[in-house]
XYZ file of C-alpha atoms in Angstrom:
760
model
C 33.189 1.687 -8.544
C 30.157 3.119 -8.606
C 27.467 0.475 -10.853
C 26.673 1.549 -14.154
C 23.167 2.229 -14.731
C 21.080 1.770 -17.709
C 21.785 4.213 -20.651
C 18.217 3.365 -22.484
C 15.311 3.457 -22.490
C 13.543 0.130 -23.313
C 10.804 -0.478 -25.228
C 8.026 -1.055 -23.079
C 4.849 -1.753 -26.442
C 6.873 -5.744 -28.115
C 5.806 -7.649 -25.021
C 6.317 -11.489 -25.438
C 3.450 -13.630 -23.916
C 3.597 -17.460 -22.842
C 1.814 -19.574 -20.662
C 0.834 -18.520 -16.708
C 2.766 -20.605 -14.511
C 0.402 -22.486 -11.506
C 3.324 -22.437 -8.789
C 5.575 -19.496 -7.123
C 8.975 -18.861 -5.730
C 11.323 -21.531 -5.486
C 14.582 -22.096 -7.011
C 13.697 -19.124 -9.924
C 13.196 -16.851 -7.415
C 16.482 -17.586 -5.958
C 18.220 -17.033 -9.498
C 16.293 -13.324 -9.874
C 16.636 -12.562 -6.591
C 20.942 -13.062 -6.875
C 20.250 -11.273 -10.824
C 18.581 -8.779 -9.355
C 21.403 -8.176 -6.419
C 24.153 -9.024 -8.620
C 22.842 -5.937 -11.118
C 23.108 -3.612 -7.987
C 25.789 -3.899 -5.651
C 29.031 -6.075 -5.246
C 29.005 -9.652 -4.004
C 30.248 -8.129 -1.089
C 27.391 -5.316 -0.339
C 24.258 -7.944 -1.287
C 26.002 -10.280 1.747
C 25.759 -7.225 4.154
C 22.229 -6.240 2.952
C 20.689 -9.623 2.468
C 21.808 -11.190 5.228
C 20.305 -8.350 8.008
C 17.135 -7.533 6.084
C 13.849 -8.650 8.905
C 16.481 -9.572 11.155
C 16.325 -8.709 15.057
C 18.553 -6.385 14.620
C 18.885 -5.290 11.663
C 16.237 -3.086 9.146
C 13.105 -4.584 7.779
C 12.064 -4.119 4.280
C 11.045 -1.885 1.763
C 8.913 -3.580 0.726
C 5.449 -4.621 1.950
C 4.539 -5.138 5.748
C 3.849 -8.055 6.484
C 5.573 -9.322 10.082
C 8.150 -11.291 10.582
C 7.673 -14.545 12.776
C 9.329 -14.807 16.665
C 12.335 -16.474 15.024
C 12.789 -15.240 11.617
C 15.078 -17.356 8.836
C 18.361 -16.561 7.698
C 16.772 -15.591 4.425
C 13.489 -13.785 5.993
C 12.801 -11.678 2.233
C 11.062 -12.794 -0.826
C 11.862 -12.021 -4.827
C 10.259 -9.112 -4.105
C 12.214 -7.921 -1.085
C 15.728 -8.204 -2.367
C 14.412 -6.759 -5.336
C 13.836 -3.612 -3.365
C 16.830 -4.263 -0.779
C 18.921 -4.282 -4.366
C 17.727 -0.804 -5.579
C 18.252 0.962 -2.322
C 21.472 -0.214 -2.289
C 22.661 0.142 -5.783
C 25.823 1.240 -5.879
C 24.596 3.502 -8.695
C 24.870 7.232 -7.944
C 22.665 10.336 -9.276
C 25.323 13.561 -8.795
C 24.651 16.965 -9.956
C 26.393 15.772 -13.671
C 23.004 13.853 -14.296
C 20.708 16.855 -13.878
C 23.283 19.479 -16.002
C 23.341 16.518 -18.915
C 20.184 16.195 -18.408
C 17.294 18.068 -18.947
C 14.217 18.352 -16.558
C 11.671 18.693 -20.080
C 13.554 15.415 -21.245
C 13.710 13.286 -18.183
C 9.608 13.810 -18.234
C 9.982 11.410 -22.034
C 11.177 8.606 -20.050
C 9.883 5.869 -18.593
C 9.164 5.160 -14.637
C 11.591 2.276 -14.732
C 14.564 4.066 -16.690
C 13.852 6.943 -13.892
C 13.953 4.439 -10.789
C 17.126 2.904 -12.569
C 19.516 5.616 -12.342
C 20.140 5.320 -8.890
C 20.333 6.648 -5.589
C 20.627 10.762 -5.256
C 23.136 12.073 -3.790
C 22.668 15.908 -2.675
C 19.641 18.708 -2.461
C 18.446 19.727 -6.024
C 16.407 22.284 -7.134
C 14.400 23.890 -9.715
C 13.681 27.521 -10.327
C 11.054 28.835 -12.271
C 10.488 28.673 -15.993
C 14.461 26.653 -15.894
C 15.184 23.438 -17.337
C 18.213 21.699 -15.293
C 17.814 20.752 -11.362
C 21.247 22.663 -9.885
C 22.828 22.016 -6.488
C 21.331 24.088 -3.468
C 22.433 24.212 -0.352
C 20.389 22.346 2.496
C 20.366 25.799 4.569
C 19.321 27.072 1.464
C 16.368 24.787 0.380
C 15.271 24.420 4.065
C 14.988 28.627 3.527
C 12.897 28.607 -0.051
C 10.234 25.696 2.093
C 9.725 28.361 4.507
C 9.915 31.533 2.354
C 7.185 29.640 0.377
C 5.027 28.790 3.229
C 5.624 32.069 4.763
C 4.082 33.309 1.451
C 0.605 31.644 1.690
C -2.554 32.789 2.360
C -3.558 29.878 4.814
C -1.433 26.524 6.549
C -3.773 25.150 4.118
C -2.425 26.490 1.581
C 0.223 23.171 1.570
C -0.844 19.624 1.903
C 2.411 17.480 3.677
C 2.155 13.294 2.150
C 3.587 10.943 3.472
C 4.004 7.075 1.595
C 4.084 3.897 3.883
C 8.035 3.565 4.305
C 8.122 6.373 5.997
C 9.337 5.603 10.337
C 7.523 6.084 13.513
C 9.393 8.282 14.549
C 9.284 11.049 10.819
C 6.240 10.434 10.496
C 4.981 11.901 14.192
C 7.976 14.922 14.145
C 6.149 15.558 10.291
C 2.553 15.545 11.789
C 4.068 18.308 14.255
C 4.940 20.350 12.203
C 2.218 20.460 9.724
C -0.361 21.154 12.735
C 2.337 23.686 14.340
C 2.412 25.275 11.115
C -1.309 25.056 11.302
C -2.730 22.433 9.100
C -4.603 18.780 8.589
C -4.220 18.445 5.452
C -1.522 15.092 6.009
C -3.096 12.942 2.519
C -0.996 9.285 2.705
C -1.013 6.115 0.541
C -3.338 4.574 3.104
C -5.789 6.828 1.562
C -5.837 5.130 -2.408
C -5.402 1.393 -0.472
C -6.867 0.762 2.414
C -8.996 2.945 3.421
C -11.754 1.716 3.576
C -10.194 -1.255 5.593
C -10.318 1.280 8.399
C -13.470 2.973 7.746
C -15.362 0.054 7.557
C -13.374 -1.170 10.425
C -13.545 1.542 12.636
C -17.527 2.200 12.623
C -18.298 -2.004 13.270
C -15.028 -3.129 15.618
C -13.275 0.392 16.625
C -9.731 0.084 15.854
C -9.469 0.620 12.258
C -6.380 -2.459 12.161
C -6.695 -5.881 11.482
C -7.298 -8.350 14.685
C -4.554 -11.127 13.646
C -1.552 -11.686 14.404
C 1.086 -15.066 12.615
C 0.166 -17.129 15.650
C -3.603 -16.723 14.366
C -2.912 -18.093 10.943
C -0.960 -21.215 11.841
C -4.178 -21.849 14.538
C -6.714 -20.629 11.842
C -9.324 -23.391 10.660
C -9.971 -21.880 7.727
C -8.556 -18.935 5.862
C -10.289 -16.983 2.881
C -7.716 -15.067 0.812
C -10.175 -11.862 -0.789
C -9.925 -9.889 -3.589
C -5.240 -10.014 -2.537
C -1.875 -11.789 -4.877
C -0.096 -12.591 -1.542
C 2.394 -14.496 -4.663
C 2.757 -10.628 -5.563
C 2.358 -8.215 -3.316
C 3.167 -10.329 -0.003
C 5.182 -12.936 -1.067
C 6.219 -13.620 2.531
C 2.501 -14.682 3.189
C 3.026 -17.736 1.343
C 5.785 -19.344 3.980
C 2.808 -17.892 6.663
C 0.214 -19.875 4.871
C 1.876 -22.600 3.942
C 2.267 -23.455 7.990
C -0.846 -23.221 8.303
C -2.113 -25.699 6.134
C 0.872 -28.125 7.392
C -1.049 -27.314 10.683
C -4.591 -28.787 9.234
C -5.715 -25.445 7.986
C -7.972 -25.138 4.765
C -7.454 -22.303 2.123
C -10.437 -20.645 -0.310
C -9.426 -17.660 -2.225
C -11.115 -15.714 -4.435
C -9.726 -13.094 -6.969
C -10.798 -12.662 -10.502
C -7.861 -13.903 -11.769
C -6.261 -17.233 -10.035
C -2.974 -16.406 -9.246
C 0.162 -18.738 -9.053
C 1.559 -17.320 -5.321
C -2.041 -18.797 -3.933
C -2.123 -22.578 -6.324
C 1.373 -24.035 -5.178
C 3.897 -22.412 -3.084
C 7.402 -23.609 -3.869
C 9.201 -22.043 -0.196
C 13.320 -21.498 -1.544
C 13.350 -21.864 2.220
C 12.922 -25.312 2.270
C 14.581 -28.336 0.707
C 11.226 -28.765 -0.736
C 10.423 -25.586 -1.914
C 13.877 -25.979 -4.369
C 13.520 -29.416 -5.722
C 10.107 -30.918 -5.058
C 6.335 -30.124 -5.769
C 5.507 -27.295 -3.230
C 2.853 -27.470 -1.264
C -0.607 -26.747 -2.379
C -2.414 -23.366 -0.949
C -5.785 -23.440 -2.527
C -8.291 -25.971 -2.035
C -11.231 -24.315 -3.595
C -11.084 -21.402 -5.896
C -13.934 -19.350 -6.105
C -13.204 -17.098 -9.851
C -15.450 -14.162 -8.734
C -16.976 -11.323 -11.073
C -14.855 -7.662 -10.305
C -16.996 -6.394 -7.452
C -19.125 -9.057 -6.410
C -17.856 -9.408 -3.019
C -20.668 -8.291 -1.081
C -23.188 -10.544 -2.555
C -20.389 -13.655 -2.074
C -20.592 -12.847 1.617
C -23.939 -11.890 1.997
C -25.668 -15.329 0.497
C -22.767 -16.904 3.541
C -24.537 -15.046 5.956
C -27.856 -15.930 4.191
C -26.779 -19.442 4.239
C -24.871 -19.348 8.255
C -28.670 -17.567 9.660
C -30.295 -20.844 7.983
C -28.391 -23.131 8.883
C -28.537 -25.297 12.681
C -25.487 -24.070 14.840
C -24.942 -21.686 11.819
C -24.625 -18.593 14.485
C -22.725 -17.841 17.952
C -25.940 -16.810 19.687
C -24.312 -16.216 22.603
C -21.256 -13.932 21.625
C -24.295 -11.477 19.622
C -26.185 -10.950 22.160
C -23.070 -10.145 25.192
C -20.869 -7.706 22.208
C -23.401 -7.132 19.296
C -25.754 -4.357 18.622
C -27.959 -4.305 15.651
C -28.544 -7.561 14.661
C -32.142 -7.963 14.140
C -31.740 -5.742 11.635
C -29.007 -7.317 9.951
C -30.581 -10.287 10.128
C -33.996 -9.251 8.442
C -31.775 -7.948 5.422
C -29.509 -10.764 5.176
C -32.485 -13.307 4.539
C -34.293 -11.631 1.706
C -30.705 -12.065 -0.123
C -32.107 -12.942 -3.739
C -30.456 -16.174 -5.502
C -30.394 -14.270 -8.695
C -29.092 -11.067 -7.489
C -26.533 -13.538 -6.092
C -25.585 -15.302 -9.517
C -25.235 -12.125 -11.404
C -22.795 -10.473 -9.280
C -20.653 -12.733 -8.343
C -21.001 -15.265 -11.686
C -20.279 -18.036 -9.308
C -22.027 -21.261 -9.270
C -24.749 -21.812 -6.495
C -22.947 -24.790 -5.567
C -19.433 -23.112 -5.104
C -21.261 -21.202 -2.282
C -22.687 -23.840 -0.620
C -19.049 -25.551 -0.220
C -18.278 -22.465 1.653
C -20.767 -22.092 3.331
C -20.334 -25.691 4.408
C -16.324 -24.981 5.263
C -17.322 -22.308 7.086
C -20.324 -24.192 9.476
C -17.372 -27.307 9.631
C -15.005 -24.674 11.258
C -14.386 -22.930 14.668
C -11.692 -20.527 13.329
C -12.123 -18.702 10.773
C -9.392 -15.423 9.287
C -10.835 -13.619 6.579
C -7.295 -11.675 4.331
C -7.772 -8.704 1.436
C -6.241 -6.303 -0.048
C -7.110 -3.678 -3.499
C -9.315 -6.063 -4.734
C -12.169 -5.345 -1.942
C -10.926 -1.360 -1.063
C -11.559 -0.072 -4.613
C -14.511 -0.623 -5.532
C -17.804 1.761 -4.875
C -19.093 -0.031 -2.196
C -15.452 -1.315 -0.965
C -16.972 -0.160 2.751
C -19.947 -1.822 2.428
C -17.960 -5.020 1.946
C -15.519 -4.858 4.673
C -18.304 -4.355 6.826
C -20.822 -7.133 5.392
C -17.071 -9.120 6.267
C -16.589 -8.347 9.272
C -21.334 -9.410 9.789
C -19.936 -12.762 8.314
C -17.486 -13.200 11.285
C -19.280 -11.451 13.609
C -22.124 -14.687 12.847
C -19.924 -17.176 14.118
C -18.074 -15.524 17.142
C -14.854 -15.428 14.644
C -13.708 -11.778 16.304
C -11.490 -12.017 20.078
C -10.579 -15.797 19.318
C -7.422 -17.155 18.736
C -7.251 -18.496 15.560
C -10.133 -16.304 14.512
C -10.626 -12.313 13.099
C -9.637 -9.150 10.202
C -6.759 -9.488 8.279
C -6.234 -6.186 6.324
C -3.717 -7.220 4.035
C -1.254 -3.372 3.836
C 0.537 -2.528 1.337
C 4.302 -0.285 2.110
C 5.898 -1.230 5.624
C 4.851 0.980 7.618
C 1.722 2.277 6.188
C 0.080 1.316 9.467
C 2.553 2.302 11.787
C 2.785 6.300 10.249
C -1.139 6.407 10.572
C -1.064 5.454 14.227
C 1.616 8.233 14.742
C -1.097 10.592 13.054
C -0.771 11.399 9.075
C -4.553 11.258 9.143
C -6.253 14.321 7.964
C -9.166 13.458 10.331
C -7.698 12.909 13.162
C -9.590 11.895 16.481
C -10.269 14.477 19.439
C -8.598 12.755 22.106
C -5.238 12.654 19.722
C -5.331 16.343 19.242
C -5.931 16.600 22.881
C -3.028 14.617 23.999
C -0.984 16.251 21.895
C -1.685 19.930 22.551
C -1.397 18.902 26.179
C 2.302 17.303 25.415
C 3.445 20.544 23.574
C 1.462 23.125 24.940
C -0.202 24.056 21.440
C -3.628 24.552 20.041
C -3.525 21.898 17.157
C -6.079 23.094 13.925
C -9.125 20.774 15.017
C -10.818 20.767 11.175
C -10.171 18.609 8.669
C -7.700 18.730 6.127
C -7.696 16.986 2.390
C -7.059 13.713 1.524
C -4.804 13.149 -1.973
C -8.117 13.003 -3.713
C -8.893 16.113 -1.947
C -5.098 16.949 -2.729
C -5.384 17.043 -5.996
C -8.913 19.110 -6.862
C -7.601 21.920 -4.114
C -3.901 21.945 -6.414
C -5.590 21.743 -9.345
C -8.123 24.703 -8.337
C -5.120 27.428 -6.897
C -6.404 26.550 -2.831
C -2.769 24.695 -2.382
C 0.187 26.166 -4.269
C 2.827 24.269 -1.635
C 2.862 20.285 -1.756
C 5.292 18.086 0.320
C 6.387 14.210 -0.668
C 7.735 12.757 2.619
C 8.889 9.756 0.333
C 6.410 8.138 -1.964
C 5.472 8.645 -6.148
C 2.755 10.656 -6.070
C 2.045 11.384 -9.227
C 2.534 8.097 -10.610
C 0.258 6.434 -7.975
C -2.579 8.904 -8.011
C -5.657 8.584 -10.295
C -6.634 10.638 -12.789
C -2.979 11.216 -14.686
C -3.862 13.660 -16.702
C -5.517 16.385 -14.042
C -2.874 15.326 -11.503
C 0.679 16.220 -13.385
C -1.474 19.299 -14.213
C -2.280 19.928 -10.764
C 0.879 19.575 -9.779
C 2.202 21.933 -12.548
C -0.284 24.480 -10.963
C 2.486 24.784 -7.784
C 4.108 27.253 -6.589
C 6.735 24.637 -4.892
C 6.561 20.906 -5.356
C 9.241 19.101 -3.051
C 10.590 15.304 -2.646
C 11.859 13.650 -0.213
C 13.502 10.485 -1.696
C 16.134 8.042 -1.823
C 15.459 7.693 -6.117
C 14.171 9.699 -8.900
C 10.732 8.905 -9.897
C 7.820 10.801 -11.787
C 7.514 13.110 -9.134
C 10.967 14.548 -9.505
C 10.293 15.974 -12.811
C 6.050 16.842 -12.982
C 6.776 20.193 -10.638
C 5.486 23.390 -9.656
C 6.888 26.485 -10.848
C 9.453 25.733 -8.165
C 11.068 22.835 -6.693
C 12.890 20.682 -5.244
C 14.541 17.552 -4.866
C 15.788 16.166 -0.823
C 18.318 13.229 -1.330
C 16.923 11.213 2.042
C 18.846 8.114 3.744
C 17.453 4.631 2.877
C 16.082 1.413 5.445
C 19.854 0.573 4.461
C 22.291 2.869 5.589
C 23.896 4.085 8.605
C 22.160 6.914 10.178
C 24.953 8.280 13.064
C 24.265 11.746 14.331
C 26.497 13.251 16.989
C 23.997 11.627 19.327
C 25.943 8.027 17.491
C 24.102 5.500 15.323
C 19.886 5.459 15.695
C 17.324 3.244 14.356
C 13.715 3.813 13.809
C 10.907 2.137 14.605
C 7.882 0.462 12.474
C 4.772 -1.218 12.798
C 4.193 -4.289 10.659
C 0.276 -5.198 9.208
C -0.766 -7.006 12.372
C 0.502 -4.055 15.280
C 3.680 -5.715 15.744
C 6.317 -2.615 16.226
C 10.138 -2.841 16.248
C 13.818 -1.711 15.330
C 14.765 -1.614 12.167
C 18.923 -0.374 11.857
C 20.807 -0.263 8.262
C 24.210 -0.487 8.331
C 25.559 0.611 4.743
C 27.584 3.372 4.094
C 25.403 6.783 3.066
C 25.647 6.857 -0.506
C 27.155 10.653 -0.483
C 28.353 12.389 2.504
C 26.230 14.853 3.752
C 22.804 13.181 3.284
C 20.480 13.459 6.451
C 17.464 11.334 7.249
C 14.255 11.870 7.314
C 13.868 12.323 10.971
C 16.783 15.105 11.129
C 15.092 16.808 7.405
C 11.717 17.147 8.731
C 13.486 18.637 12.370
C 15.347 20.963 10.176
C 12.660 21.895 7.866
C 10.097 22.774 11.123
C 12.723 25.357 12.716
C 13.477 27.097 9.251
C 9.588 27.436 9.009
C 7.972 27.835 12.865
C 11.060 29.899 13.826
C 13.589 30.160 17.107
C 10.580 31.393 18.988
C 8.931 27.543 18.701
C 9.890 25.948 21.642
C 9.443 21.736 20.738
C 13.575 20.399 20.848
C 13.674 20.479 16.741
C 16.952 20.506 17.259
C 17.667 17.606 19.897
C 14.702 15.650 17.274
C 17.654 15.793 14.467
C 20.665 14.221 16.867
C 18.724 11.407 19.270
C 15.739 9.785 18.362
C 15.141 8.326 21.477
C 13.845 11.688 22.233
C 11.070 11.523 19.691
C 10.279 8.382 21.005
C 9.979 9.749 24.474
C 7.297 12.492 23.583
C 5.619 9.765 21.551
C 4.513 7.343 24.447
C 3.670 10.489 25.954
C 0.915 11.356 23.311
C 0.094 7.856 21.422
C -1.944 4.876 23.414
C -0.276 1.662 23.765
C 3.795 3.289 23.340
C 3.779 3.701 27.063
C 7.846 2.825 27.513
C 8.316 2.821 23.848
C 12.261 3.115 24.342
C 12.558 0.414 26.947
C 9.937 -2.711 24.704
C 11.096 -1.603 21.307
C 14.470 -2.577 22.308
C 14.372 -5.578 23.077
C 14.150 -8.644 19.724
C 11.132 -8.566 18.170
C 9.325 -5.138 19.622
C 5.916 -4.979 20.910
C 1.875 -5.977 20.292
C -0.152 -3.110 20.614
C -3.093 -2.963 22.376
C -6.147 -3.801 20.241
C -9.447 -4.260 22.259
C -11.830 -6.928 20.648
C -8.738 -9.176 19.836
C -7.445 -8.786 23.329
C -11.162 -8.526 25.778
C -13.224 -8.424 23.299
C -14.155 -4.800 23.883
C -15.493 -2.819 20.806
C -14.668 0.629 21.381
C -17.500 2.278 19.063
C -20.365 4.158 19.660
C -22.585 1.721 20.871
C -19.404 0.148 23.115
C -20.662 -3.207 21.081
C -19.457 -5.296 17.703
C -21.873 -2.955 14.818
C -23.436 -5.386 12.651
C -24.471 -3.940 9.359
C -26.969 -3.576 6.567
C -25.901 -3.670 3.671
C -27.195 -2.986 0.416
C -26.476 -5.620 -2.226
C -24.778 -4.062 -5.330
C -22.122 -4.472 -8.319
C -21.072 -2.558 -10.274
C -23.616 -2.160 -13.821
C -21.613 -2.270 -17.091
C -23.018 -1.307 -20.900
C -22.850 -3.494 -23.216
C -19.572 -3.876 -25.464
C -17.943 -2.640 -22.337
C -15.491 -4.457 -19.396
C -14.603 -3.756 -16.524
C -10.705 -3.327 -15.301
C -9.245 -3.751 -12.797
C -5.305 -2.038 -12.025
C -2.822 -4.483 -10.380
C 0.772 -4.544 -10.475
C 3.859 -7.218 -12.185
C 5.393 -9.118 -10.578
C 8.684 -7.155 -11.222
C 6.927 -4.340 -9.956
C 5.941 -3.343 -5.959
C 3.655 0.096 -5.462
C 4.893 2.518 -8.942
C 8.371 1.150 -8.177
C 9.489 -0.954 -11.614
C 12.256 -3.436 -11.110
C 11.859 -4.772 -14.349
C 9.657 -4.877 -17.615
C 8.173 -8.988 -16.905
C 5.527 -10.594 -15.170
C 7.164 -14.162 -14.370
C 3.853 -15.788 -12.807
C 1.115 -14.599 -15.589
C 3.182 -15.770 -18.857
C 4.118 -11.804 -20.280
C 8.352 -10.636 -20.491
C 9.283 -8.213 -21.704
C 6.955 -5.114 -21.713
C 4.182 -3.418 -19.717
C 1.606 -2.304 -21.922
C -0.879 -4.856 -21.542
C -4.522 -5.633 -21.470
C -5.502 -8.894 -20.260
C -9.230 -10.068 -21.210
C -11.175 -13.563 -21.231
C -10.283 -15.159 -24.399
C -14.685 -15.537 -24.544
C -15.175 -11.791 -23.664
C -12.014 -10.933 -26.319
C -13.853 -12.968 -28.864
C -18.037 -10.988 -28.482
C -15.501 -8.135 -29.091
C -13.895 -8.726 -32.068
C -10.607 -8.781 -29.824
C -7.668 -10.529 -31.170
C -5.289 -12.420 -29.016
C -1.941 -10.127 -30.227
C -3.423 -6.678 -31.522
C -3.051 -3.787 -29.688
C -6.197 -1.791 -28.703
C -6.646 2.075 -27.336
C -8.470 1.513 -23.612
C -10.632 4.488 -22.964
C -12.175 4.676 -20.002
C -15.974 5.553 -19.434
C -17.076 8.103 -17.044
C -20.252 10.241 -16.327
C -18.645 13.434 -16.985
C -18.002 12.986 -21.085
C -14.166 12.965 -21.002
C -12.675 10.745 -22.396
C -9.424 9.273 -20.612
C -7.380 7.426 -23.115
C -4.676 4.413 -23.010
C -2.792 3.631 -25.988
C -1.382 0.739 -26.915
C -2.902 -2.072 -25.308
C -1.513 -5.151 -26.534
C -4.719 -7.913 -25.778
C -3.659 -11.110 -24.262
C -6.511 -13.433 -23.956
C -6.640 -14.932 -20.459
C -8.962 -16.347 -17.357
C -10.246 -13.917 -16.191
C -13.646 -13.295 -14.520
C -16.311 -12.579 -17.497
C -17.246 -9.205 -17.591
C -13.648 -8.216 -16.661
C -10.238 -6.319 -17.659
C -6.791 -6.502 -15.898
C -3.624 -4.113 -17.355
C -0.991 -2.442 -14.650
C -0.505 0.512 -13.117
C 0.516 2.780 -13.135
C -0.002 3.329 -17.224
C -3.569 2.729 -16.313
C -4.154 5.134 -13.680
C -5.363 7.840 -16.267
C -8.149 5.902 -16.664
C -9.537 6.312 -13.375
C -11.420 9.312 -12.865
C -10.953 11.461 -10.071
C -14.197 12.283 -8.775
C -15.048 8.092 -8.890
C -14.566 7.435 -4.997
C -15.578 4.930 -2.762
C -18.634 5.718 -0.472
C -17.262 6.654 2.411
C -13.658 6.071 2.080
C -13.083 8.560 -1.268
C -10.626 6.114 -2.529
C -10.155 5.501 -5.815
C -12.463 2.981 -7.503
C -8.912 1.410 -9.356
C -10.822 -2.059 -9.721
C -13.481 -0.838 -11.160
C -13.660 1.260 -14.310
C -16.083 1.341 -17.380
C -13.786 1.097 -20.415
C -14.825 -0.073 -24.459
C -11.681 -0.002 -27.065
C -10.748 1.282 -29.885
C -8.169 1.515 -32.632
C -4.838 1.794 -31.784
C -3.772 4.978 -32.151
C 0.079 3.923 -31.625
C 2.582 4.228 -27.980
């Protein structure tokens, strides 16, 4: 019997506020995981899924991209991973009766939380021009509609093909091949909005736009710096790795504008000491930095290392690096007062961190969106690389760069060619293997896609997973742009906001999830993913699909490609749809590092992709060496009477998927419209704790961007900053406010003022 979905949309403007917690996970995480599973699944289904998640021969968690250890624990999942699995493996179903009873205009008034709670989508649905209800449509007709709309475009660049990080390697490879055979590089993806700054900085400095460390390196490190990241909520299994590193003797430093429970203390639920004991203290030194002050911090550290006796690895620099003299001259000129103003830190804390660095041979820096979503994000990450290069901490076991990716397989999608600016070598390999000339001009990233839809240059928007409308900045602009399209298509497992903000015509194509059995005429299929540390492994679901006739993402792409490209296209799309081995054989011929793909990925745990800087200290940069860079020290300038807002997740959330209305670690329950403000800043601004205000974004275009009815919560945020949840505050992020070079939205640096409450 199907589980019952909630019928009423809960009030979200009356949150309760308690004291923040100072430890993550523990028994509470176990009970919350089981509670969520019980709400969505039967006991038997719960057992069948949670015992297979992140296991050899099982399926990869549909949540974050944190890697699995060589020998996974029996319960190799976290609380939020269990929630992600429960939401996908739910027994709730959305049928044609649901759409018949719920007009799109009314669904558009529902919260994203309510939409997501309705269950799994079960058949293709079509919204015709002028209609207010989705109606069922056959797969063949759906593909024909898309093909007709694509053929009617003046240019293939009138279409954009978005990808979410959950898309498998096989589906992503087929997807980009189809788009390029069609004639466009318009392949925006979720990387554009999160770690694009990391890739931009790392390609320039090291030659590879990925992290250089493995789990084994974390276990061997002397010092781990976690900057701009909240693993307790966003990558909870990372806490197990930090605990193991601590027990091996590592020192952990956290750099963040907010104290986070997961980095304070970890109660590992996989062990008795975590369930009934006090757990493990993780952070040895906490630097509560001002928003956007990380570049100044690493500049100051580099100045101190240059001045210290034996502070730098001169042999490594001479043999492997370029640009040291120019960098050193700039770093030595760093002004202490500027550092103090930008970071808000006592100089003694910065000196203490420098002492820890000098006492450590093996140093790793981990970061996430706290570093990547600022105007100066690329220079900041380049300065992090400078810091590591100074002491030879790249290409050494236990040391390196560790950008922690968010969504499972977001890194693999980029490896498979989901990129609007593909390298010539990749296109050359694709051309040789498939005997066609791919487009060479740059396509559109996520921000530029929104502008193109707004301006009428893109008329067909196709999304492979994700929730584009809720994930992107400047919500009202994005929604208006989406509504200008002739056709919007979303391949999804569940309902979300993007399905109710549509073009003139819209399609919802339901698909198999990670937990579902994928059986074709060739037998049971599996897919592959790449984790945040460059390991490629298999993923195979076992559950009966939620409805007969559902197609996998790979099959959807292949059937669409045949419909749109016609019978004359020589690509064996039908074979690809039936046998993913056939797709992997072609990947092996196009993508470096995937030789003998089908054999190697069947080994337990998969295989590691090559990484020149890590493996051999070879750097495929323009100079052939690791590049030091000169980065002007900068920090956001905020006018008096304003604060700098960072958007963030609650603990009951993964990206734009809302699991519940609580943020247990921060003491927030029953709602999401809260703004966290330092009590001293609140006093200066006259913000009463518990009072309600509107948040108004300020940008030089003069447009008022307003998020109404937020409860003021006094919270230990770094002075000058504030924090609130997305997607509710994405409306405040200007579309044109993006990071230099990477074009990533500046969601961690929004200037706001507080206005009288106008109500939700």
